[in-house]
Coordinates of C-alpha atoms in Angstrom, one line a residue:
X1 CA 267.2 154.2 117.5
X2 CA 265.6 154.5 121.0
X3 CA 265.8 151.8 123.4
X4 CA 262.9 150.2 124.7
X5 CA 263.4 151.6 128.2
X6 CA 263.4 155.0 126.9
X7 CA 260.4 154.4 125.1
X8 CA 258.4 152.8 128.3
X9 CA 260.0 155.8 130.0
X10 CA 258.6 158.4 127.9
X11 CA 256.0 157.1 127.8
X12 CA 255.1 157.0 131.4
X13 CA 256.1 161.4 131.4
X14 CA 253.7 161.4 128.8
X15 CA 250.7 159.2 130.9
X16 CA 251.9 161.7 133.9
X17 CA 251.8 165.1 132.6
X18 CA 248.8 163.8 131.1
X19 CA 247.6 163.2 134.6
X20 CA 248.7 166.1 136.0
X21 CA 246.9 168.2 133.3
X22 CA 243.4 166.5 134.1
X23 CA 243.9 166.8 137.7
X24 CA 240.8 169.0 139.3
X25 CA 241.4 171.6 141.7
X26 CA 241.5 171.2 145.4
X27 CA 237.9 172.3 146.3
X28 CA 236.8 173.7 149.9
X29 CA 234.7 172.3 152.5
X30 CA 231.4 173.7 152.5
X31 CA 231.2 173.1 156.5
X32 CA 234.9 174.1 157.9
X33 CA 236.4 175.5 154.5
X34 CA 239.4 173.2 154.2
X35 CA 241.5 172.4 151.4
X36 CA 240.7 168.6 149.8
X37 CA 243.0 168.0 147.3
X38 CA 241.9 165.2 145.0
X39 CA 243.6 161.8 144.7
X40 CA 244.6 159.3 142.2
X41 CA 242.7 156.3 142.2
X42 CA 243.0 153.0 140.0
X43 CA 240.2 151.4 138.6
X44 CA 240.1 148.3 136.5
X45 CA 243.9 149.3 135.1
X46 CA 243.3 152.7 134.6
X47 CA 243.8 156.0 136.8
X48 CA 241.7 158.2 137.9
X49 CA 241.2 161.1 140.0
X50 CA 239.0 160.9 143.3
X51 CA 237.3 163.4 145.4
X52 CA 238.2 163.5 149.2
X53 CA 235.6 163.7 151.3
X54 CA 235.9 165.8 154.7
X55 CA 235.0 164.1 158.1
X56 CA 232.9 167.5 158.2
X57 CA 230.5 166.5 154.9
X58 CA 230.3 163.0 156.4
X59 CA 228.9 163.5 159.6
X60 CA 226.7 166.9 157.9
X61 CA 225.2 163.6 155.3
X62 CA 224.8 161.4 158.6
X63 CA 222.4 164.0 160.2
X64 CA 220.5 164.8 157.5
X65 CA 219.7 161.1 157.0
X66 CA 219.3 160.7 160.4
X67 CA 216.8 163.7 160.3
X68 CA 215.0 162.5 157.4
X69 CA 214.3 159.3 159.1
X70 CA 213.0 160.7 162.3
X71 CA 210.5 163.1 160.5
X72 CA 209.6 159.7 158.2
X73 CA 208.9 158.6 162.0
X74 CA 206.8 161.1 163.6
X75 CA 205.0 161.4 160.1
X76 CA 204.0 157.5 160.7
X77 CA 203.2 158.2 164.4
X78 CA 200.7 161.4 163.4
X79 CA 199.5 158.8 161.0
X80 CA 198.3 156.5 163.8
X81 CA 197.1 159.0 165.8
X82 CA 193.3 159.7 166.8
X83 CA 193.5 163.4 165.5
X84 CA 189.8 163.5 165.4
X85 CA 189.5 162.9 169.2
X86 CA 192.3 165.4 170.4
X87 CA 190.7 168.8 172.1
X88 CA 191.7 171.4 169.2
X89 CA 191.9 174.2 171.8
X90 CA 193.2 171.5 175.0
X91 CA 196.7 172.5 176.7
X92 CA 198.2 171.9 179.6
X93 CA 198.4 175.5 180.0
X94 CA 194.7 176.2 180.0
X95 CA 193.9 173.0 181.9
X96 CA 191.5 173.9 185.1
X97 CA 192.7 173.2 187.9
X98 CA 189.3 172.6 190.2
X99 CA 189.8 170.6 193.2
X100 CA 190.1 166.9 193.4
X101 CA 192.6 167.6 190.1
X102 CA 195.6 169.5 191.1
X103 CA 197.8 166.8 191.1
X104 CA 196.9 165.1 187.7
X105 CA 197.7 168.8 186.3
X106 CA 200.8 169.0 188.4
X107 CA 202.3 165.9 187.5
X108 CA 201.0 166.3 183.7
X109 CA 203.1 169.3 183.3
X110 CA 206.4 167.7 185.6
X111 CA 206.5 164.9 183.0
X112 CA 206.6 167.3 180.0
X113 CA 208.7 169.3 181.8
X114 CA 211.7 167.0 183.2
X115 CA 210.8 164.1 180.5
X116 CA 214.6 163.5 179.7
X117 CA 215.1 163.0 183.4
X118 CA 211.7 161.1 184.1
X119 CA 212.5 158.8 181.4
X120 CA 216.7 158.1 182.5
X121 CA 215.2 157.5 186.3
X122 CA 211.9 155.6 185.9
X123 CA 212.5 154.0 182.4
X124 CA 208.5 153.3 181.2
X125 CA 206.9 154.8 183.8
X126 CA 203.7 156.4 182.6
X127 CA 200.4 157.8 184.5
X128 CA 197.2 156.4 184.6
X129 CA 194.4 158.8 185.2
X130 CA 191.1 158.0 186.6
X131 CA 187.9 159.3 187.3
X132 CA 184.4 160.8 186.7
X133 CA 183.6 162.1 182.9
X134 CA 184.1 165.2 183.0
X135 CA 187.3 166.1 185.1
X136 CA 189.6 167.0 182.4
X137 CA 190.9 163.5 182.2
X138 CA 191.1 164.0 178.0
X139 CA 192.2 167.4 178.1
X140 CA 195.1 166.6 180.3
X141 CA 196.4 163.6 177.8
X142 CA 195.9 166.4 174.7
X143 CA 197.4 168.7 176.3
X144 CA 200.6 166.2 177.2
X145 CA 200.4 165.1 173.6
X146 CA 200.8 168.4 172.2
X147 CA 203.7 169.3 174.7
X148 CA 205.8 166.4 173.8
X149 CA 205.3 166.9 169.9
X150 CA 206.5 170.2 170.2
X151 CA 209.4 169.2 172.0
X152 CA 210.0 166.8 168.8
X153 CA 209.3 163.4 171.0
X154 CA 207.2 160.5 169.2
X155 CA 203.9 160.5 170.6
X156 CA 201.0 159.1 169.5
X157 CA 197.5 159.7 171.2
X158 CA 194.9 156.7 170.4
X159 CA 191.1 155.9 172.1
X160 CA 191.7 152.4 173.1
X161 CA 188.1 152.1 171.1
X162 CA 190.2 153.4 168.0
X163 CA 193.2 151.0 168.5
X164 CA 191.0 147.9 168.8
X165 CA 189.4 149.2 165.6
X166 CA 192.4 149.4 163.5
X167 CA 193.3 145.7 164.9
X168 CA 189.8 144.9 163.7
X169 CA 190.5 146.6 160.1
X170 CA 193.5 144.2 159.5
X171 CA 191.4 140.8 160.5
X172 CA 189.0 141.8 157.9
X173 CA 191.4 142.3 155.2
X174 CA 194.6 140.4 156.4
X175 CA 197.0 143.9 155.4
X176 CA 199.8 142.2 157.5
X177 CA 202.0 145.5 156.0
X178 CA 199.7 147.8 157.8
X179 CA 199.5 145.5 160.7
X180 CA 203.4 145.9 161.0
X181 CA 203.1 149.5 160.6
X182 CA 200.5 149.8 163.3
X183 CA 202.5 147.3 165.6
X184 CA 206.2 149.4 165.1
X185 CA 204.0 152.4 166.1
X186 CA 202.2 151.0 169.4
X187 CA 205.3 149.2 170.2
X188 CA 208.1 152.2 169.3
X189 CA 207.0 155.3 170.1
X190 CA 208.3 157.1 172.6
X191 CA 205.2 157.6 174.3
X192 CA 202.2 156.1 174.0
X193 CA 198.0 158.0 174.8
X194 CA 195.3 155.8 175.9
X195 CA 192.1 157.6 176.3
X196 CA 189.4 156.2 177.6
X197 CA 190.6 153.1 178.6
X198 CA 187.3 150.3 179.5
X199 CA 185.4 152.3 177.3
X200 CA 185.0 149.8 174.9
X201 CA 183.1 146.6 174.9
X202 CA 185.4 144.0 176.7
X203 CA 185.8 141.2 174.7
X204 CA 189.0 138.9 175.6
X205 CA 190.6 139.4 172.2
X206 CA 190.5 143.1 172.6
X207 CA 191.8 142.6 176.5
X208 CA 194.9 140.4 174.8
X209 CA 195.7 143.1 172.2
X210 CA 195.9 146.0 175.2
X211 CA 197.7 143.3 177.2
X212 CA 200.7 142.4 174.8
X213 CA 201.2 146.7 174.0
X214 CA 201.7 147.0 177.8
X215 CA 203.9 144.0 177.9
X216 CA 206.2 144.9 175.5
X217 CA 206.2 148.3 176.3
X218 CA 206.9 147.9 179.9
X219 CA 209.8 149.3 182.1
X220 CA 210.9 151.2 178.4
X221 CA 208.3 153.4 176.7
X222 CA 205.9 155.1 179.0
X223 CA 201.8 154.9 178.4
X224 CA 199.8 157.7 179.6
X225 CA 196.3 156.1 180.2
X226 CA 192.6 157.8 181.2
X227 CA 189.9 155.7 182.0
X228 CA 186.6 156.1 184.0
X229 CA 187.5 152.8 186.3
X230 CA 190.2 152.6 188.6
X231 CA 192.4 149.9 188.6
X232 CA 190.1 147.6 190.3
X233 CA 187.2 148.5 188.5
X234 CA 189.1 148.3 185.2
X235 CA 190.3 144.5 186.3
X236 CA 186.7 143.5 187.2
X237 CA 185.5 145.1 183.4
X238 CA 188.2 143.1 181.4
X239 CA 187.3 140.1 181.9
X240 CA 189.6 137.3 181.8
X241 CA 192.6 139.5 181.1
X242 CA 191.6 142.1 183.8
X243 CA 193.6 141.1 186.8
X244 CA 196.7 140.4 184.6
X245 CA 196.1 144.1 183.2
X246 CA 195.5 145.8 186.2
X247 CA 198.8 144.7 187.5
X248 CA 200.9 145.5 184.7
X249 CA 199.2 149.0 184.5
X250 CA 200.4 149.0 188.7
X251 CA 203.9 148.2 188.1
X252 CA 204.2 150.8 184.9
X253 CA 202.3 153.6 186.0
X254 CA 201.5 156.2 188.8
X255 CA 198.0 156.0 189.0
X256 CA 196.1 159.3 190.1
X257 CA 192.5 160.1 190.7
X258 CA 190.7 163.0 189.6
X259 CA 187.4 163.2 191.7
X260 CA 186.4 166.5 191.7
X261 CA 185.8 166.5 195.5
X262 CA 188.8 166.1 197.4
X263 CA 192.6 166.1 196.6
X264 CA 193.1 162.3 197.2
X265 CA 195.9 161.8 194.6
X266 CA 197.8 158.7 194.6
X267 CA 196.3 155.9 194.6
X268 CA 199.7 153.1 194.4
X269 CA 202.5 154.7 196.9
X270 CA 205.1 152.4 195.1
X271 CA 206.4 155.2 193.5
X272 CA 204.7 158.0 195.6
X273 CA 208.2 158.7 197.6
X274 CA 210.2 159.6 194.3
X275 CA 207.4 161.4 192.8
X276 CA 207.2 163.3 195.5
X277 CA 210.8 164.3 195.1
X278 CA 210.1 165.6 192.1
X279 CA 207.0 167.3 192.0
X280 CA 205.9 170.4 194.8
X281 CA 202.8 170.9 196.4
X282 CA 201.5 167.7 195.8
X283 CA 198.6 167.0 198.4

């Protein structure tokens, strides 16, 4: 008669060659071709065997989700943007450079060009174009937007006219989820297109609403800005908000003037010195 330990022990050669019977095959990985073999793993009294995972796969899965939700992002900032107002055929490329605009085109194309560095040494620092109709001011903020969306940066290009609307949309129907949506874009993206800025009725709501985007985008996520007015003009037109906007657009934004006449540039020299650094030729 066998013993009980020789029973428990043959038993246990019999759960183990079991195990090692059932054991899968090492497997390769996909990315740098090494050898995982599997592991034994115990699970609510019973064992199993586990995959290993390679650093490799992880960090492959990591990017992909990360990927994922970066085109989920730019999908919800082409969403948001005023696609119907953007100049189909605009580029910077094509823009014309007639006096009195050279250094809106030049500066245009240096903050496409360096935006990595523009953004590390003047952290929110956008542009605020101003002029006559009909100076390219549009043209020059299309052909930005397009620049920066092939370069895979988060822009979104939106007539002030067109934001205000959409706030007006969500009063009317109190869709605080699209509201939210709306808000993440203004707010997030990595750089934000006002056209036409004061081209809109000024009502103080409306003048509030442009206030708080500037606010909380300032000193971290550049806006881009055309308008007819310049600053002063724009600060007399808004009303009770204006002077509070004007200096908020002062402190985050090179302001430049496209007059068609004469090459009279920058307006606010607070910046004028490192811009300067940065960009030739400027007159």
């Amino acid at each position: 008669m066998k013993s009980l330990q020789q029973v428990l022990t043959q038993g246990e050669q019999s759960i183990t060659k079991s195990a090692e019977a059932s054991k899968p095959p090492a497997r390769a990985c996909p990315h740098c071709k090494k050898l995982l073999e599997p592991i034994q793993i115990v699970i609510l009294g019973q064992t199993r065997w586990g995959t290993v995972t390679c650093p490799c796969e992880t960090k492959a899965r990591e990017a992909l989700e990360k990927e994922k939700r970066r085109r989920e992002w730019l999908t919800l900032c082409h969403e948001f943007t005023s696609r119907d107002k953007l100049l189909p055929k605009a580029t910077l490329a094509n823009y014309e450079n007639r006096m009195g605009c050279t250094n809106a085109s030049k500066i245009a194309n240096n903050f496409v060009d360096t935006y990595i560095e523009w953004l590390s040494e003047r952290p929110g620092l956008g542009l605020y174009l101003n002029g006559p109709n009909g100076l390219g001011k549009t043209h020059l903020l299309t052909g930005i937007y397009k620049a920066l969306m092939r370069r895979n940066v988060s822009a979104v290009f939106m007539t002030t006219y067109h934001m205000f609307q959409r706030f007006k949309e969500v009063g009317k129907v109190n869709d605080y989820e699209y509201e939210k949506r709306l808000l993440k874009v203004l707010y997030g993206c990595e750089v934000l297109l006002l056209d036409d800025v004061g081209g809109e009725v000024p009502y103080d709501s409306r003048a509030e609403k442009l206030l708080d985007v500037i606010n909380v985008r300032s000193q971290k996520r550049p806006i881009i800005y055309s308008s007819n007015f310049t600053t002063g003009g724009l600060e007399q037109w808004m009303g009770n908000q204006g002077k509070r906007i004007a200096d908020r657009i002062l402190e985050n934004a090179i302001t430049i003037t496209l007059d068609g006449e004469s090459n009279r540039g920058l307006i606010n020299d607070e910046h004028h010195d490192w811009l300067a650094g940065r960009v030739k030729g400027l007159v």
